Coordinates of C-alpha atoms in Angstrom, one line a residue:
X1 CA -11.3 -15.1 -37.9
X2 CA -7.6 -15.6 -36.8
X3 CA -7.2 -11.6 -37.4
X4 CA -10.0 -10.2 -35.1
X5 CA -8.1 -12.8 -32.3
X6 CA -4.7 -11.4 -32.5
X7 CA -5.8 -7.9 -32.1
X8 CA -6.9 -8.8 -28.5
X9 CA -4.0 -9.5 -27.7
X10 CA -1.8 -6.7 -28.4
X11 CA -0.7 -4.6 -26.0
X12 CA -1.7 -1.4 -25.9
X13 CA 0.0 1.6 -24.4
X14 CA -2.2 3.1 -21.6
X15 CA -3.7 6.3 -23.3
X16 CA -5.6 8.2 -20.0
X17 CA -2.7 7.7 -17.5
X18 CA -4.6 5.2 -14.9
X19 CA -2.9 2.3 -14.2
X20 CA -1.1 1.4 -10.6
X21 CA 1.7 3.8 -9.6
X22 CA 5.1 2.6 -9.1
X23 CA 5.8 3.9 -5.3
X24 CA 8.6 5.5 -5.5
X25 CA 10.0 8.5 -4.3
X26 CA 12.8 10.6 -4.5
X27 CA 13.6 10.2 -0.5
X28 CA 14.1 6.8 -1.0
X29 CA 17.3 7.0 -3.0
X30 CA 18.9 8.3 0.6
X31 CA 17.6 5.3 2.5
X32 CA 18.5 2.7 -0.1
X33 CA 22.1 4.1 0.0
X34 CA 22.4 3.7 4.0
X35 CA 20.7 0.5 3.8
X36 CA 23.3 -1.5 1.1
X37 CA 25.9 0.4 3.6
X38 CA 24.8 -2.0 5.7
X39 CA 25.1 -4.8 3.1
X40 CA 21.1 -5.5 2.6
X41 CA 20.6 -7.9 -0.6
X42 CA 18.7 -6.2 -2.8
X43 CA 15.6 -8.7 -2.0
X44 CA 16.4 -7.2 1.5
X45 CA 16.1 -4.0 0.3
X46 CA 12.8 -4.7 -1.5
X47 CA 11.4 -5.8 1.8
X48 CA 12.0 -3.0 3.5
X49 CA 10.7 -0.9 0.9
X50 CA 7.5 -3.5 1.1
X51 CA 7.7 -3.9 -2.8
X52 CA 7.9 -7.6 -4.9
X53 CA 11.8 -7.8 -6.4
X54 CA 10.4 -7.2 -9.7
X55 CA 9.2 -4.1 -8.6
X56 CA 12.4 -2.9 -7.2
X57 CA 13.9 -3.9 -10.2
X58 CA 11.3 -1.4 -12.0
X59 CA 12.8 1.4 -9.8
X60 CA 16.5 0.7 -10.7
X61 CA 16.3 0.3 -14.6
X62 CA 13.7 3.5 -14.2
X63 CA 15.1 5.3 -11.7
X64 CA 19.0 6.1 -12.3
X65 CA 19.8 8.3 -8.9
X66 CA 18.3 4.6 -6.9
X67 CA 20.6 2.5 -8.7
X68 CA 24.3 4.5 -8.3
X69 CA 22.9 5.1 -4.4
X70 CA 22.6 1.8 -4.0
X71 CA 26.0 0.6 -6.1
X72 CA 27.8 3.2 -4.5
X73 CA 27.0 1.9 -0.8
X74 CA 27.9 -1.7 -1.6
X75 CA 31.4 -0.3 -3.2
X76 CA 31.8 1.6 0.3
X77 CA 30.6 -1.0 2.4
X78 CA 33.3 -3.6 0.0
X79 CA 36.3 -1.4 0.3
X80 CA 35.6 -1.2 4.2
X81 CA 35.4 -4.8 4.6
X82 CA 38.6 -5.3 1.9
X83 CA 40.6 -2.5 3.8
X84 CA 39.7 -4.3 7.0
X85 CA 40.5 -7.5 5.9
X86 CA 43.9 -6.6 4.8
X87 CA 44.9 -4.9 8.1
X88 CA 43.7 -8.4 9.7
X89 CA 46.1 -9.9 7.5
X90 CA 49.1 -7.5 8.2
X91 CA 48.6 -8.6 12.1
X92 CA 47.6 -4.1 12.1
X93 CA 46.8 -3.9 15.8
X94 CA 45.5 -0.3 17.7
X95 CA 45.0 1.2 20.8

């Protein structure tokens, strides 16, 4: 009795290929990289891309291009702000 139960509920991997596609697409690596330059969240990100969070975090553990776009904008947009910062600091003044 118990066996027959536990077979319903394994999970079975999806044999014909239907099943909900994911959305993404290569083009959006570019606009993800311009949008953490501007220091988006990534739930900010998902929004714009008009996916849940777990989605977008589908894309980045599947998708390795999205997730170095998006890490390398945030280190640019960081070492702008930490450059600018420290020229604050120094009293750095231009004309």
């Amino acid at each position: 009795m118990y066996g027959g139960l536990s077979r319903m509920y394994v999970k079975r991997p999806n044999k014909n290929g239907c099943g909900r596609k994911s959305g993404f697409q290569p083009k959006m690596v570019e606009q993800a990289f311009r949008l953490s330059l501007l220091g988006l969240t990534n739930d900010q990100i998902a929004n714009f891309f008009q996916v849940t969070a777990g989605q977008f975090q589908y894309w980045l553990q599947q998708h390795e291009d999205f997730d170095e776009a998006i890490r390398a904008g945030r280190i640019d947009a960081d070492s702008k702000v930490a450059k600018s910062l420290y020229n604050r600091a120094l009293g750095y003044t231009y004309e």
